[in-house]
CSV table of C-alpha atoms in Angstrom, one decimal:
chain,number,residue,atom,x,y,z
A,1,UNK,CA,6.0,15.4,4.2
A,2,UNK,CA,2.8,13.2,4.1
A,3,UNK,CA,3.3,10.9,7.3
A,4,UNK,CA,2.2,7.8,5.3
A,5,UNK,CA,5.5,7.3,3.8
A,6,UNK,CA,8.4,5.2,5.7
A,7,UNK,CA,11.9,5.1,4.9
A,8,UNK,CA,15.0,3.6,5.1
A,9,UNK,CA,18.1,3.6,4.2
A,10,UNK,CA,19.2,0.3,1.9
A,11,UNK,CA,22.9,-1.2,2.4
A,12,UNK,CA,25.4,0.6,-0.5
A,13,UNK,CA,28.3,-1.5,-1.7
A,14,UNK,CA,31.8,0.6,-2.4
A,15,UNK,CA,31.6,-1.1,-6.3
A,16,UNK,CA,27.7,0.2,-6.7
A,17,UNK,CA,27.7,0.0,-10.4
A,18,UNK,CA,25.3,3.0,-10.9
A,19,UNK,CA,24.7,6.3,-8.7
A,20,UNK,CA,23.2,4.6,-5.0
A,21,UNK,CA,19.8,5.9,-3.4
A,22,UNK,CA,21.0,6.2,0.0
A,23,UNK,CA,17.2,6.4,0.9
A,24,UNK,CA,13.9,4.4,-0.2
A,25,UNK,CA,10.9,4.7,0.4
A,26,UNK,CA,7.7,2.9,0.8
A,27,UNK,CA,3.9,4.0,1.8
A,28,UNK,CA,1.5,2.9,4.3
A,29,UNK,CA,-2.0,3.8,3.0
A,30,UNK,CA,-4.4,4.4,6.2
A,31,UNK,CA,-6.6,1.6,5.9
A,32,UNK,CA,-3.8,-0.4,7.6
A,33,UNK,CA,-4.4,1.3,11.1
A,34,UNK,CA,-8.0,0.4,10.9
A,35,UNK,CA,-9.3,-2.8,11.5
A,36,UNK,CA,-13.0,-2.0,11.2
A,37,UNK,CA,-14.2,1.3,10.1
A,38,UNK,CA,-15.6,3.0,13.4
A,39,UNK,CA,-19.2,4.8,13.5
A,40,UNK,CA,-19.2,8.6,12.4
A,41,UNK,CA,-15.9,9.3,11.0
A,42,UNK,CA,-15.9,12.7,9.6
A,43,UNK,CA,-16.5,13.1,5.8
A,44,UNK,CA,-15.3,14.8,2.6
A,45,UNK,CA,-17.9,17.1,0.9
A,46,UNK,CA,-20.0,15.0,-2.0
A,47,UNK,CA,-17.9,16.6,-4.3
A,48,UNK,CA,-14.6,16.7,-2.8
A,49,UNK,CA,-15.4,12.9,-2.1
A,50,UNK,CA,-16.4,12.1,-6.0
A,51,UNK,CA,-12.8,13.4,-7.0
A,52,UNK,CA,-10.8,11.3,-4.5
A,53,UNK,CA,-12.5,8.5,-4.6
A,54,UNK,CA,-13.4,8.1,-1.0
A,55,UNK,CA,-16.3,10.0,1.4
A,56,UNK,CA,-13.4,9.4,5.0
A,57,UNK,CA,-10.4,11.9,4.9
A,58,UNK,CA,-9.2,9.0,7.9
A,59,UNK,CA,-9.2,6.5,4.9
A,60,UNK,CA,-7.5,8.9,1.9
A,61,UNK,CA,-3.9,8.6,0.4
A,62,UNK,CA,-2.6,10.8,-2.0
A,63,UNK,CA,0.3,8.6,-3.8
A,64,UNK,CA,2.8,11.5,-4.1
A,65,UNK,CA,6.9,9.9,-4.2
A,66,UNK,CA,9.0,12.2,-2.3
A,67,UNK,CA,11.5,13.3,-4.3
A,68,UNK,CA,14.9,12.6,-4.1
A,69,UNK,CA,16.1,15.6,-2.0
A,70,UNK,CA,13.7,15.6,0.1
A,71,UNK,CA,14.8,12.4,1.9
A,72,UNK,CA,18.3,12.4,1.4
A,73,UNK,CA,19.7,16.1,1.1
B,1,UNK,CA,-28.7,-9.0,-13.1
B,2,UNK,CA,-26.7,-5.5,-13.9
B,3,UNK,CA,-27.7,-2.5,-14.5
B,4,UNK,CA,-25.8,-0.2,-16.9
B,5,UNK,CA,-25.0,3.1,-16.9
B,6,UNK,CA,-23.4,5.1,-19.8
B,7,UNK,CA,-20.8,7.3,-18.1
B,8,UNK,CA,-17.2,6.1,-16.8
B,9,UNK,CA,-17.1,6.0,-13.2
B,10,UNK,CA,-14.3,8.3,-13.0
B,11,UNK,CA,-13.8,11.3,-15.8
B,12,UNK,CA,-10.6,9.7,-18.0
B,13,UNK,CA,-8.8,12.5,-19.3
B,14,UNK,CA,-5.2,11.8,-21.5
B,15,UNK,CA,-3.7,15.2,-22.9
B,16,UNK,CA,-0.2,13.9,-23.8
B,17,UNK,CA,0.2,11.9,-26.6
B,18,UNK,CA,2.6,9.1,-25.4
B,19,UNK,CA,1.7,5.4,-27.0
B,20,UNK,CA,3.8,3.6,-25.3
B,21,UNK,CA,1.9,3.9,-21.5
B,22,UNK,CA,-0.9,2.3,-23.4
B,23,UNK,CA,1.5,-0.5,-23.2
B,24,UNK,CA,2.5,-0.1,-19.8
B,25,UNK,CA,-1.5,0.3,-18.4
B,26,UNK,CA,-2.4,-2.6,-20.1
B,27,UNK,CA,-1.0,-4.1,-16.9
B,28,UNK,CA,-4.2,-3.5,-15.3
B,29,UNK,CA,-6.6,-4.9,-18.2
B,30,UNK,CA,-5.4,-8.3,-18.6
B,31,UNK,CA,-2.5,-8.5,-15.9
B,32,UNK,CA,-2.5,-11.3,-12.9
B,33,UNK,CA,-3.2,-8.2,-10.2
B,34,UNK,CA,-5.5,-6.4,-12.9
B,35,UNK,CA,-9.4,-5.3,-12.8
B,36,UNK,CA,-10.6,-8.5,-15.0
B,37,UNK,CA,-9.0,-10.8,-12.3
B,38,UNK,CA,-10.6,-8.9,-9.7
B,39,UNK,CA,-14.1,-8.5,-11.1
B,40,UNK,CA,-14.0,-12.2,-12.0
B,41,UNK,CA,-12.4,-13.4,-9.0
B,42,UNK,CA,-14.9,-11.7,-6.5
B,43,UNK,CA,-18.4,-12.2,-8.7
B,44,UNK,CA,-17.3,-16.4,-8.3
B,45,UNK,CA,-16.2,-16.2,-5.1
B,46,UNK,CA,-19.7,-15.3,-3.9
B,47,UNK,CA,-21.5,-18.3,-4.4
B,48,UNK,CA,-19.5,-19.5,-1.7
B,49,UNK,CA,-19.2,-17.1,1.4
B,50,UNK,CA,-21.3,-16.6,4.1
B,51,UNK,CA,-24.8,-14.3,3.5
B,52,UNK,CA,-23.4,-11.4,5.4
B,53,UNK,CA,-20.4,-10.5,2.5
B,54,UNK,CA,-21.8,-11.9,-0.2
B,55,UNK,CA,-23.3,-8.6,-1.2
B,56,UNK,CA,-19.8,-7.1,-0.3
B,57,UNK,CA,-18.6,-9.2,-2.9
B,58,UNK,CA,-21.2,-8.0,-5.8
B,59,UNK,CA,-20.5,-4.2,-5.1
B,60,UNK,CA,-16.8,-4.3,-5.1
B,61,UNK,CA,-16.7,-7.3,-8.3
B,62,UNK,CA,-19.4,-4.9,-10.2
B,63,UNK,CA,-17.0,-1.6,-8.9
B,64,UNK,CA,-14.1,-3.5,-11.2
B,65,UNK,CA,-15.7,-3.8,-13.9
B,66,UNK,CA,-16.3,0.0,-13.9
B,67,UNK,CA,-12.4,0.3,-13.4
B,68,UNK,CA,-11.7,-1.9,-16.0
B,69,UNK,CA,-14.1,0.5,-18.5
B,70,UNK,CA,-12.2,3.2,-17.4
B,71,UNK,CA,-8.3,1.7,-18.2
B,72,UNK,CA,-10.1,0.5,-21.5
B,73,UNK,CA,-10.7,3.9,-22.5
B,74,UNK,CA,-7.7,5.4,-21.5
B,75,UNK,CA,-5.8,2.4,-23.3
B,76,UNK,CA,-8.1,3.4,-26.6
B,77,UNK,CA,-7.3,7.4,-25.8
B,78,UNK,CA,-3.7,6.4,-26.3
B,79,UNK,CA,-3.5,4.5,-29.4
B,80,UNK,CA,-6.3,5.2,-31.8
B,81,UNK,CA,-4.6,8.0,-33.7
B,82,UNK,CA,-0.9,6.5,-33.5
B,83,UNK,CA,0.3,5.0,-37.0
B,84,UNK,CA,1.7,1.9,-37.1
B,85,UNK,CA,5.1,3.6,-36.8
B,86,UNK,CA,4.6,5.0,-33.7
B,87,UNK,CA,3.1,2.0,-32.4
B,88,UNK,CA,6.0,0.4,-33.3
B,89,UNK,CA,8.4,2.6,-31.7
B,90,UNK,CA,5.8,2.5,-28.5
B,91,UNK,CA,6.8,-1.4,-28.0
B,92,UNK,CA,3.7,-2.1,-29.5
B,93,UNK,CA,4.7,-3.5,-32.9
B,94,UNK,CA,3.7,-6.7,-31.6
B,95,UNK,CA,0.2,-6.1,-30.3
B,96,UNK,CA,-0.3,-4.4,-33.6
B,97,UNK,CA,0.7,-7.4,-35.8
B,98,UNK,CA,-1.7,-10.1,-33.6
B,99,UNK,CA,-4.7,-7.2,-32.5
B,100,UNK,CA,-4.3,-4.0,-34.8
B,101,UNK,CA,-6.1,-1.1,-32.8
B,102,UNK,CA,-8.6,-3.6,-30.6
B,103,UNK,CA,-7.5,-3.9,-27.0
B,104,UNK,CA,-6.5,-7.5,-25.7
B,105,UNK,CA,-6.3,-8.9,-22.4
B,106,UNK,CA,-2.5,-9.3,-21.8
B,107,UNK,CA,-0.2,-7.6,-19.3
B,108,UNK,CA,2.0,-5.3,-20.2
B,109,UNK,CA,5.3,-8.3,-21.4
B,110,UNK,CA,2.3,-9.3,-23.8
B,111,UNK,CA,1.4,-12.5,-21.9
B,112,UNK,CA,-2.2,-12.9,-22.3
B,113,UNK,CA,-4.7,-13.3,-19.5
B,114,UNK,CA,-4.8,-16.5,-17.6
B,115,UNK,CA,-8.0,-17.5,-15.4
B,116,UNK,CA,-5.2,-19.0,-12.9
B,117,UNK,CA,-4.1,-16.1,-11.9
B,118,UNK,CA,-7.4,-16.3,-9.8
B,119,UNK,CA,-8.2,-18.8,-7.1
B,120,UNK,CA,-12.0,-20.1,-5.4
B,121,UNK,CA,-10.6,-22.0,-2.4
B,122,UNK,CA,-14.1,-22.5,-1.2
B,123,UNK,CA,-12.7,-21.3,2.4
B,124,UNK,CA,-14.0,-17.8,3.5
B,125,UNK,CA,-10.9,-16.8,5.5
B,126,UNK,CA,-8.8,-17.7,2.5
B,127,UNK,CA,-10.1,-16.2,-0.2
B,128,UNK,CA,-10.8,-12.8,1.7
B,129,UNK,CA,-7.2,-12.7,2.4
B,130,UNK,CA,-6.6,-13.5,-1.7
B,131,UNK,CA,-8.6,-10.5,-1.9
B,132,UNK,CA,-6.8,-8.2,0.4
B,133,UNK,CA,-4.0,-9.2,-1.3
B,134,UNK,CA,-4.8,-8.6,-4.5
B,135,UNK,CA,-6.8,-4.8,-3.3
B,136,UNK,CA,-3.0,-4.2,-2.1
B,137,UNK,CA,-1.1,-5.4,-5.5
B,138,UNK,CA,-3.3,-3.3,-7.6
B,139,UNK,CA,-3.0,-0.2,-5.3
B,140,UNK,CA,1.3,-1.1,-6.2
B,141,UNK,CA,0.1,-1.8,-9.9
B,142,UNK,CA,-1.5,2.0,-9.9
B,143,UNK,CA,1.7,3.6,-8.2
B,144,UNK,CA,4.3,1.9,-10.2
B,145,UNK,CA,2.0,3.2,-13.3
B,146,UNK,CA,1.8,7.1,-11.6
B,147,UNK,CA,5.5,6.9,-11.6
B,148,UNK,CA,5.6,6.0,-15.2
B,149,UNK,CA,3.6,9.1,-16.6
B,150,UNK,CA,3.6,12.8,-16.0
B,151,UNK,CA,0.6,13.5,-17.8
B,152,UNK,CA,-1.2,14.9,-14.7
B,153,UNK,CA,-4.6,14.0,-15.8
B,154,UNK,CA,-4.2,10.8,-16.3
B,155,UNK,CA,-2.1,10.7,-13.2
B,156,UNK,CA,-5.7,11.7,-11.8
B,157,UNK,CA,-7.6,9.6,-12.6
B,158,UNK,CA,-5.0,6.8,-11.8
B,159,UNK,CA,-4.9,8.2,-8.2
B,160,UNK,CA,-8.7,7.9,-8.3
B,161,UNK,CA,-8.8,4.2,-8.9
B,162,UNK,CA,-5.4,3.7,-6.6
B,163,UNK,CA,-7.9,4.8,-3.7
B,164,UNK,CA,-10.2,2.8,-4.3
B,165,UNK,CA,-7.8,0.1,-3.8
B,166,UNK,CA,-7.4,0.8,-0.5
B,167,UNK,CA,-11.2,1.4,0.6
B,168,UNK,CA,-11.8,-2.6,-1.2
B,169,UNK,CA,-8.5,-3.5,1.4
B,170,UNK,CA,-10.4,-1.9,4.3
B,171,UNK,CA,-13.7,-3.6,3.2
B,172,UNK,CA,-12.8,-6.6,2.7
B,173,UNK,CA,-11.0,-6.7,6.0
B,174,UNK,CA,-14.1,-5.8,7.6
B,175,UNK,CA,-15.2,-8.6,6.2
B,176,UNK,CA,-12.9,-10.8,7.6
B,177,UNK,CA,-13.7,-9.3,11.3
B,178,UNK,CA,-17.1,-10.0,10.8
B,179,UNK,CA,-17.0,-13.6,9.9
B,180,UNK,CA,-14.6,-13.8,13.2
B,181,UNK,CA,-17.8,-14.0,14.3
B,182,UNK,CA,-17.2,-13.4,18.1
B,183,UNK,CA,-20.7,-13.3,19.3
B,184,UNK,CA,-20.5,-15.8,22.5
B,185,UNK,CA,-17.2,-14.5,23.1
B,186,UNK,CA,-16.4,-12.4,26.4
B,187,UNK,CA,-14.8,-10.2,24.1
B,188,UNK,CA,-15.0,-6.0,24.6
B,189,UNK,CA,-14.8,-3.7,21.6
């Protein structure tokens, strides 16, 4: 599970009209741990950096929703 | 002065045929948190901030414009070959009837784009924190709009401009730390 998503767990009322989520979840890109980007952070390859749209790996965040079993099985 | 360059940023790539995102990506064309606000709100803002992020200001209002090109096209991808019909059945019966095929700046309940969704407060601290803010709602914007789709290419390219999101976040708080300004401080970094 990518560590950038937190979680928890939403109160459930007994007359929930529809099926509850009994866990949500929100993410916490990386750029929120850093308040000024430090000197000679390691980098991405030119290309790898082009595709994701950033040269820092510290500074990336794939935006991938756990799925539904995965945080409440 | 600009300088153009006849490529999209970002490759834009839509292989499902599904009219109705159009609607829903439209969001970020001519929505309050979309790439017109931000591209207009940071190219005014710069007349008014300090020298040292001024030029901060031009690279990341220029970058939206880029991003708005690239929603354009995947707007246009979406809806040039749909008939009426479908358009209709897309939730876009309306758009059709006002702005046949042409792309218009509204969000995606229709309403059309509003130059107060944007402030100049003529304070440096508070409009870079307008501008985090707004980085952070269109990084939401993007995920809300991954969510919607499950074409994976466009999901791509979506990711792609989610990120950069959250570089302009960390840039423009950098930005903020430096006008702190602590030099005559007994302050160790």
């Amino acid at each position: 599970m990518d560590k950038q998503w937190r979680f928890y767990r939403p109160y459930r009322s007994p007359f929930d009209p529809c099926v509850p989520k009994r866990v949500k979840a929100y993410i916490v890109p990386p750029n929120q741990f850093m308040p000024f980007q430090p000197p000679g952070l390691r980098t991405f390859s030119p290309h790898e950096a082009l595709r994701r749209g950033t040269l820092w790996p510290d500074l990336y965040s794939r935006y991938n929703p756990p799925h539904r079993e995965e945080i409440d099985p | 002065m600009w300088i153009y360059e006849k490529k999209l940023q970002y490759p834009v790539k839509v292989s499902k045929c599904d009219p109705r995102l159009a609607k829903y990506l439209i969001e970020q064309y001519g929505g309050a948190d979309g790439e017109l606000a931000a591209a207009l709100r940071y190219l005014n803002q710069r007349y008014t901030i300090p020298d040292k992020v001024i030029g901060l200001l031009t690279d990341i209002g220029t970058e939206e414009f880029a991003h708005l090109e690239m929603i354009a096209t995947m707007v246009y991808k979406l809806t040039k070959d749909a008939t009426p019909e479908q358009l209709r059945e897309a939730g876009l019966g309306e758009h059709y009837a006002d702005h046949s095929y042409a792309l218009y700046y509204h969000n995606a309940a229709g309403h059309p784009f509003t130059i107060t969704y944007i402030q100049a407060k003529g304070d440096p601290i508070a409009d870079l924190y307008e501008d985090i803010a707004a980085e952070e709602k269109a990084r939401a914007t993007y995920q809300w709009l991954i969510d919607l789709t499950d074409d994976v290419d466009l999901q791509d390219s979506l990711r792609f401009l989610r990120e950069r999101e959250v570089i302009h976040s960390q840039r423009f708080r950098e930005a903020v730390e430096i006008l702190k300004d602590h030099e005559g401080e007994k302050k160790v970094f």
